[in-house]
């Protein structure tokens, strides 16, 4: 009965590869997000989608491309992975009063 | 631009003692304020929020937070700490624009409750 689910939970890959992380929420929320948590636990918003439309696109390299096929799904595709992309990526969705519901995170390690 | 400051990287407290985790914010307009908790290798869990109304907000697991507009603070408190409260705590402030909430997080405070 997981509210926000992400796959995969762990991802280990080589520099230069392309990878995707998938996210699904069954809460009926209109807005979904991708956050990046670095090794110092700092959280930074990357993207926000409202009803499949891109709302927030922070300063993120073009190698990162979000896609929202419907309002319950928000996937993140990363091209040409670099060492600095290693982090934990969190998907979240939000209610109209603003609190976020987070997935369990996808830990990406680039070797 | 909005910002959130958590001045303490770590807070240590003995089990059974009261705890406080500090947070100050800078938001234009009326702030929406939140506290989240993160256990190791887990996602963030919502604890409580302030949008309007009473300055003292009660949340999950016996936590509460006090909104102080003059000091622009939103400190998290609990009367009696449990070892299981040991985790990373994030304060966040939100503004609404263009169809979504943009939540800005503090850098987090690690709470250690000592048995």
mmCIF file of C-alpha atoms in Angstrom:
data_model
loop_
_atom_site.group_PDB
_atom_site.id
_atom_site.type_symbol
_atom_site.label_atom_id
_atom_site.label_comp_id
_atom_site.label_asym_id
_atom_site.label_seq_id
_atom_site.Cartn_x
_atom_site.Cartn_y
_atom_site.Cartn_z
ATOM 1 C CA UNK A 1 0.000 0.000 0.000
ATOM 2 C CA UNK A 2 2.993 2.274 -0.545
ATOM 3 C CA UNK A 3 1.870 5.836 -1.245
ATOM 4 C CA UNK A 4 4.916 7.005 -3.244
ATOM 5 C CA UNK A 5 7.042 4.243 -4.699
ATOM 6 C CA UNK A 6 10.327 4.514 -6.544
ATOM 7 C CA UNK A 7 12.304 1.958 -8.476
ATOM 8 C CA UNK A 8 15.046 0.968 -8.332
ATOM 9 C CA UNK A 9 16.076 1.507 -4.718
ATOM 10 C CA UNK A 10 19.756 1.076 -5.567
ATOM 11 C CA UNK A 11 21.511 1.772 -8.846
ATOM 12 C CA UNK A 12 25.228 1.258 -9.484
ATOM 13 C CA UNK A 13 26.529 2.163 -12.906
ATOM 14 C CA UNK A 14 29.551 3.351 -14.854
ATOM 15 C CA UNK A 15 30.299 6.901 -15.947
ATOM 16 C CA UNK A 16 28.811 7.716 -19.310
ATOM 17 C CA UNK A 17 25.870 5.345 -19.015
ATOM 18 C CA UNK A 18 22.203 6.339 -19.223
ATOM 19 C CA UNK A 19 19.769 5.330 -16.477
ATOM 20 C CA UNK A 20 16.169 5.911 -15.429
ATOM 21 C CA UNK A 21 14.365 6.065 -12.108
ATOM 22 C CA UNK A 22 10.621 5.536 -11.972
ATOM 23 C CA UNK A 23 8.129 6.991 -9.518
ATOM 24 C CA UNK A 24 4.457 6.330 -8.934
ATOM 25 C CA UNK A 25 2.045 7.774 -6.393
ATOM 26 C CA UNK A 26 -1.361 6.380 -5.523
ATOM 27 C CA UNK A 27 -2.486 9.349 -3.423
ATOM 28 C CA UNK A 28 -4.338 11.167 -6.171
ATOM 29 C CA UNK A 29 -2.104 14.232 -5.863
ATOM 30 C CA UNK A 30 -1.745 16.603 -8.791
ATOM 31 C CA UNK A 31 1.832 17.667 -8.125
ATOM 32 C CA UNK A 32 4.985 15.561 -8.133
ATOM 33 C CA UNK A 33 8.627 16.407 -7.555
ATOM 34 C CA UNK A 34 12.169 15.158 -7.850
ATOM 35 C CA UNK A 35 14.632 16.097 -5.107
ATOM 36 C CA UNK A 36 18.339 15.328 -4.910
ATOM 37 C CA UNK A 37 20.000 14.607 -1.547
ATOM 38 C CA UNK A 38 23.773 14.844 -1.624
ATOM 39 C CA UNK A 39 26.325 13.165 0.604
ATOM 40 C CA UNK A 40 25.951 15.925 3.204
ATOM 41 C CA UNK A 41 22.186 15.222 3.342
ATOM 42 C CA UNK A 42 21.345 18.564 1.741
ATOM 43 C CA UNK A 43 18.033 18.442 -0.147
ATOM 44 C CA UNK A 44 17.548 20.371 -3.353
ATOM 45 C CA UNK A 45 14.532 20.474 -5.611
ATOM 46 C CA UNK A 46 15.181 19.499 -9.205
ATOM 47 C CA UNK A 47 11.802 19.425 -10.921
ATOM 48 C CA UNK A 48 8.119 19.854 -10.191
ATOM 49 C CA UNK A 49 5.209 18.716 -12.318
ATOM 50 C CA UNK A 50 1.593 19.745 -11.874
ATOM 51 C CA UNK A 51 -0.896 17.574 -13.704
ATOM 52 C CA UNK A 52 1.762 16.364 -16.172
ATOM 53 C CA UNK A 53 3.066 19.882 -16.859
ATOM 54 C CA UNK A 54 6.551 21.005 -15.906
ATOM 55 C CA UNK A 55 6.307 23.771 -13.305
ATOM 56 C CA UNK A 56 9.730 24.021 -11.699
ATOM 57 C CA UNK A 57 12.976 23.297 -13.442
ATOM 58 C CA UNK A 58 15.835 24.315 -11.223
ATOM 59 C CA UNK A 59 19.369 24.688 -12.467
ATOM 60 C CA UNK A 60 19.869 21.093 -13.438
ATOM 61 C CA UNK A 61 22.049 19.883 -16.346
ATOM 62 C CA UNK A 62 20.235 19.035 -19.557
ATOM 63 C CA UNK A 63 21.369 15.447 -19.048
ATOM 64 C CA UNK A 64 18.474 15.151 -16.577
ATOM 65 C CA UNK A 65 15.098 14.819 -18.255
ATOM 66 C CA UNK A 66 11.883 14.247 -16.331
ATOM 67 C CA UNK A 67 8.845 12.725 -17.957
ATOM 68 C CA UNK A 68 5.298 12.544 -16.637
ATOM 69 C CA UNK A 69 3.098 10.201 -18.686
ATOM 70 C CA UNK A 70 0.166 10.872 -16.341
ATOM 71 C CA UNK A 71 -0.317 12.675 -13.056
ATOM 72 C CA UNK A 72 0.425 9.530 -11.034
ATOM 73 C CA UNK A 73 3.859 8.959 -12.570
ATOM 74 C CA UNK A 74 7.015 11.014 -12.781
ATOM 75 C CA UNK A 75 10.141 9.381 -14.167
ATOM 76 C CA UNK A 76 13.670 10.714 -14.251
ATOM 77 C CA UNK A 77 16.075 9.849 -17.045
ATOM 78 C CA UNK A 78 19.748 10.722 -16.766
ATOM 79 C CA UNK A 79 22.089 10.671 -19.756
ATOM 80 C CA UNK A 80 25.870 10.439 -19.748
ATOM 81 C CA UNK A 81 26.173 9.885 -16.017
ATOM 82 C CA UNK A 82 28.983 11.657 -14.166
ATOM 83 C CA UNK A 83 30.625 10.960 -10.821
ATOM 84 C CA UNK A 84 28.921 14.037 -9.339
ATOM 85 C CA UNK A 85 25.510 12.586 -10.078
ATOM 86 C CA UNK A 86 25.995 10.099 -7.254
ATOM 87 C CA UNK A 87 23.308 10.921 -4.700
ATOM 88 C CA UNK A 88 19.968 9.797 -3.369
ATOM 89 C CA UNK A 89 17.080 10.910 -5.551
ATOM 90 C CA UNK A 90 13.698 11.335 -3.905
ATOM 91 C CA UNK A 91 10.359 11.501 -5.602
ATOM 92 C CA UNK A 92 7.521 13.258 -3.774
ATOM 93 C CA UNK A 93 3.946 14.351 -4.279
ATOM 94 C CA UNK A 94 2.012 17.077 -2.518
ATOM 95 C CA UNK A 95 -1.437 17.985 -1.316
ATOM 96 C CA UNK A 96 -2.999 21.403 -1.828
ATOM 97 C CA UNK A 97 -1.755 22.600 1.573
ATOM 98 C CA UNK A 98 1.815 21.924 0.629
ATOM 99 C CA UNK A 99 3.073 19.002 2.688
ATOM 100 C CA UNK A 100 5.105 16.556 0.668
ATOM 101 C CA UNK A 101 4.917 12.789 0.737
ATOM 102 C CA UNK A 102 8.249 11.237 -0.139
ATOM 103 C CA UNK A 103 9.268 7.951 -1.632
ATOM 104 C CA UNK A 104 11.986 5.874 -0.011
ATOM 105 C CA UNK A 105 14.660 7.185 -2.337
ATOM 106 C CA UNK A 106 16.834 5.781 -5.111
ATOM 107 C CA UNK A 107 20.528 5.658 -4.263
ATOM 108 C CA UNK A 108 22.570 6.223 -7.411
ATOM 109 C CA UNK A 109 26.279 5.390 -7.378
ATOM 110 C CA UNK A 110 28.334 6.299 -10.431
ATOM 111 C CA UNK A 111 31.724 4.570 -10.689
ATOM 112 C CA UNK B 1 14.307 34.200 -2.232
ATOM 113 C CA UNK B 2 13.216 32.105 0.700
ATOM 114 C CA UNK B 3 15.672 30.412 3.014
ATOM 115 C CA UNK B 4 15.649 28.164 6.067
ATOM 116 C CA UNK B 5 18.378 27.964 8.679
ATOM 117 C CA UNK B 6 18.959 25.164 11.145
ATOM 118 C CA UNK B 7 21.846 26.474 13.236
ATOM 119 C CA UNK B 8 22.746 23.164 14.880
ATOM 120 C CA UNK B 9 24.251 20.285 12.932
ATOM 121 C CA UNK B 10 23.683 17.975 15.891
ATOM 122 C CA UNK B 11 21.616 17.977 19.070
ATOM 123 C CA UNK B 12 22.267 15.500 21.855
ATOM 124 C CA UNK B 13 19.718 14.936 24.607
ATOM 125 C CA UNK B 14 19.264 12.362 27.325
ATOM 126 C CA UNK B 15 16.270 10.062 27.115
ATOM 127 C CA UNK B 16 13.349 11.492 29.060
ATOM 128 C CA UNK B 17 14.581 15.073 28.808
ATOM 129 C CA UNK B 18 12.839 17.730 26.711
ATOM 130 C CA UNK B 19 14.280 18.395 23.290
ATOM 131 C CA UNK B 20 14.366 21.420 21.003
ATOM 132 C CA UNK B 21 15.557 21.548 17.409
ATOM 133 C CA UNK B 22 15.894 25.104 16.153
ATOM 134 C CA UNK B 23 14.757 26.601 12.864
ATOM 135 C CA UNK B 24 14.557 30.131 11.508
ATOM 136 C CA UNK B 25 13.137 31.132 8.164
ATOM 137 C CA UNK B 26 13.030 33.921 5.648
ATOM 138 C CA UNK B 27 9.931 33.938 3.451
ATOM 139 C CA UNK B 28 8.156 36.787 1.725
ATOM 140 C CA UNK B 29 4.515 36.910 2.653
ATOM 141 C CA UNK B 30 2.843 34.452 4.977
ATOM 142 C CA UNK B 31 5.001 31.403 5.557
ATOM 143 C CA UNK B 32 3.988 27.797 5.270
ATOM 144 C CA UNK B 33 6.335 25.931 7.599
ATOM 145 C CA UNK B 34 6.998 22.234 7.983
ATOM 146 C CA UNK B 35 9.051 19.708 9.912
ATOM 147 C CA UNK B 36 10.116 16.390 8.462
ATOM 148 C CA UNK B 37 12.041 13.477 9.951
ATOM 149 C CA UNK B 38 14.371 11.139 8.085
ATOM 150 C CA UNK B 39 15.470 7.810 9.532
ATOM 151 C CA UNK B 40 18.583 6.138 8.095
ATOM 152 C CA UNK B 41 18.140 4.924 4.519
ATOM 153 C CA UNK B 42 14.531 6.077 4.459
ATOM 154 C CA UNK B 43 12.546 8.848 2.834
ATOM 155 C CA UNK B 44 11.405 11.954 4.669
ATOM 156 C CA UNK B 45 8.274 11.701 6.776
ATOM 157 C CA UNK B 46 5.990 14.640 7.444
ATOM 158 C CA UNK B 47 5.757 15.555 11.147
ATOM 159 C CA UNK B 48 3.764 18.764 11.334
ATOM 160 C CA UNK B 49 3.000 22.052 9.615
ATOM 161 C CA UNK B 50 2.031 25.638 10.318
ATOM 162 C CA UNK B 51 -0.116 27.511 7.834
ATOM 163 C CA UNK B 52 -2.286 29.757 9.972
ATOM 164 C CA UNK B 53 -3.998 29.810 13.351
ATOM 165 C CA UNK B 54 -2.519 28.794 16.705
ATOM 166 C CA UNK B 55 1.172 29.411 17.048
ATOM 167 C CA UNK B 56 1.647 26.057 18.780
ATOM 168 C CA UNK B 57 1.243 23.210 16.326
ATOM 169 C CA UNK B 58 0.990 19.583 17.389
ATOM 170 C CA UNK B 59 2.146 16.773 15.138
ATOM 171 C CA UNK B 60 3.048 13.110 14.959
ATOM 172 C CA UNK B 61 4.882 11.099 17.628
ATOM 173 C CA UNK B 62 4.315 13.718 20.350
ATOM 174 C CA UNK B 63 6.225 16.482 18.571
ATOM 175 C CA UNK B 64 5.099 20.071 18.517
ATOM 176 C CA UNK B 65 6.452 23.300 17.077
ATOM 177 C CA UNK B 66 6.031 26.919 18.004
ATOM 178 C CA UNK B 67 5.648 29.564 15.333
ATOM 179 C CA UNK B 68 7.126 32.913 16.374
ATOM 180 C CA UNK B 69 6.562 35.583 13.783
ATOM 181 C CA UNK B 70 8.646 38.294 15.434
ATOM 182 C CA UNK B 71 11.666 35.999 15.698
ATOM 183 C CA UNK B 72 10.904 34.244 12.378
ATOM 184 C CA UNK B 73 11.385 30.937 14.131
ATOM 185 C CA UNK B 74 9.665 27.573 14.074
ATOM 186 C CA UNK B 75 11.420 25.415 16.668
ATOM 187 C CA UNK B 76 10.547 21.753 17.033
ATOM 188 C CA UNK B 77 9.954 20.484 20.562
ATOM 189 C CA UNK B 78 9.082 17.371 22.481
ATOM 190 C CA UNK B 79 8.546 17.218 26.251
ATOM 191 C CA UNK B 80 10.242 13.857 26.765
ATOM 192 C CA UNK B 81 12.707 12.412 24.251
ATOM 193 C CA UNK B 82 12.796 8.740 23.280
ATOM 194 C CA UNK B 83 15.788 6.829 21.919
ATOM 195 C CA UNK B 84 13.637 6.067 18.873
ATOM 196 C CA UNK B 85 13.459 9.822 18.139
ATOM 197 C CA UNK B 86 17.098 9.699 17.043
ATOM 198 C CA UNK B 87 17.048 10.740 13.380
ATOM 199 C CA UNK B 88 17.726 13.614 10.993
ATOM 200 C CA UNK B 89 15.216 16.466 11.228
ATOM 201 C CA UNK B 90 14.513 18.944 8.475
ATOM 202 C CA UNK B 91 12.702 22.245 8.718
ATOM 203 C CA UNK B 92 11.156 23.572 5.513
ATOM 204 C CA UNK B 93 9.422 26.691 4.277
ATOM 205 C CA UNK B 94 7.114 26.914 1.330
ATOM 206 C CA UNK B 95 5.879 29.436 -1.112
ATOM 207 C CA UNK B 96 3.224 28.785 -3.700
ATOM 208 C CA UNK B 97 3.566 29.833 -7.286
ATOM 209 C CA UNK B 98 2.764 28.712 -10.796
ATOM 210 C CA UNK B 99 0.750 25.734 -9.701
ATOM 211 C CA UNK B 100 2.988 24.098 -7.133
ATOM 212 C CA UNK B 101 4.606 24.515 -3.755
ATOM 213 C CA UNK B 102 8.312 25.111 -3.780
ATOM 214 C CA UNK B 103 9.616 23.761 -0.518
ATOM 215 C CA UNK B 104 13.005 24.996 0.654
ATOM 216 C CA UNK B 105 14.696 22.779 3.216
ATOM 217 C CA UNK B 106 17.162 23.580 5.951
ATOM 218 C CA UNK B 107 20.371 21.563 6.014
ATOM 219 C CA UNK B 108 19.054 19.219 8.668
ATOM 220 C CA UNK B 109 19.822 18.602 12.326
ATOM 221 C CA UNK B 110 20.883 15.214 13.578
ATOM 222 C CA UNK B 111 19.154 14.395 16.842
ATOM 223 C CA UNK B 112 20.769 11.805 19.089
ATOM 224 C CA UNK B 113 18.841 10.669 22.158
ATOM 225 C CA UNK B 114 21.153 9.013 24.644
ATOM 226 C CA UNK B 115 19.786 6.176 26.776
#
